[in-house]
Amino acid sequence: MPAARQKKVADKQEILEFLTGVMRNTELSEKERLAASFKLGRYLGLEGRETDSGELPRVVIYDGTDKNKLS
């Protein structure tokens, strides 16, 4: 049995590979493939956004110490 299959809990990479495989499997129904693509899109933060740029959203953490960083 492959090492990845011996773990009791799937890691992030295994889940992403599984969902990608489902999305690309033309033998499955369109409904199943779309469900997998929506789950991948939600995970990647693409839900409800324009995706032309191909970039993920930028995260800024403001700790309140420098007032000039808000501009």
PDB file of C-alpha atoms in Angstrom, residues 19 22-23 27-37:
ATOM      1  CA  LEU A  19     -10.555  17.093  -6.515  1.00  0.00           C
ATOM      2  CA  VAL A  22     -12.493  14.343 -10.325  1.00  0.00           C
ATOM      3  CA  MET A  23     -12.785  17.652 -12.175  1.00  0.00           C
ATOM      4  CA  GLU A  27     -16.127   9.574 -17.434  1.00  0.00           C
ATOM      5  CA  LEU A  28     -17.921  11.226 -14.491  1.00  0.00           C
ATOM      6  CA  SER A  29     -21.111  13.242 -14.786  1.00  0.00           C
ATOM      7  CA  GLU A  30     -20.912  16.957 -15.411  1.00  0.00           C
ATOM      8  CA  LYS A  31     -22.597  17.540 -12.040  1.00  0.00           C
ATOM      9  CA  GLU A  32     -19.814  15.678 -10.185  1.00  0.00           C
ATOM     10  CA  ARG A  33     -17.094  17.474 -12.138  1.00  0.00           C
ATOM     11  CA  LEU A  34     -18.647  20.882 -11.513  1.00  0.00           C
ATOM     12  CA  ALA A  35     -18.977  20.164  -7.793  1.00  0.00           C
ATOM     13  CA  ALA A  36     -15.258  19.349  -7.623  1.00  0.00           C
ATOM     14  CA  SER A  37     -14.355  22.496  -9.584  1.00  0.00           C
TER      15      SER A  37
END
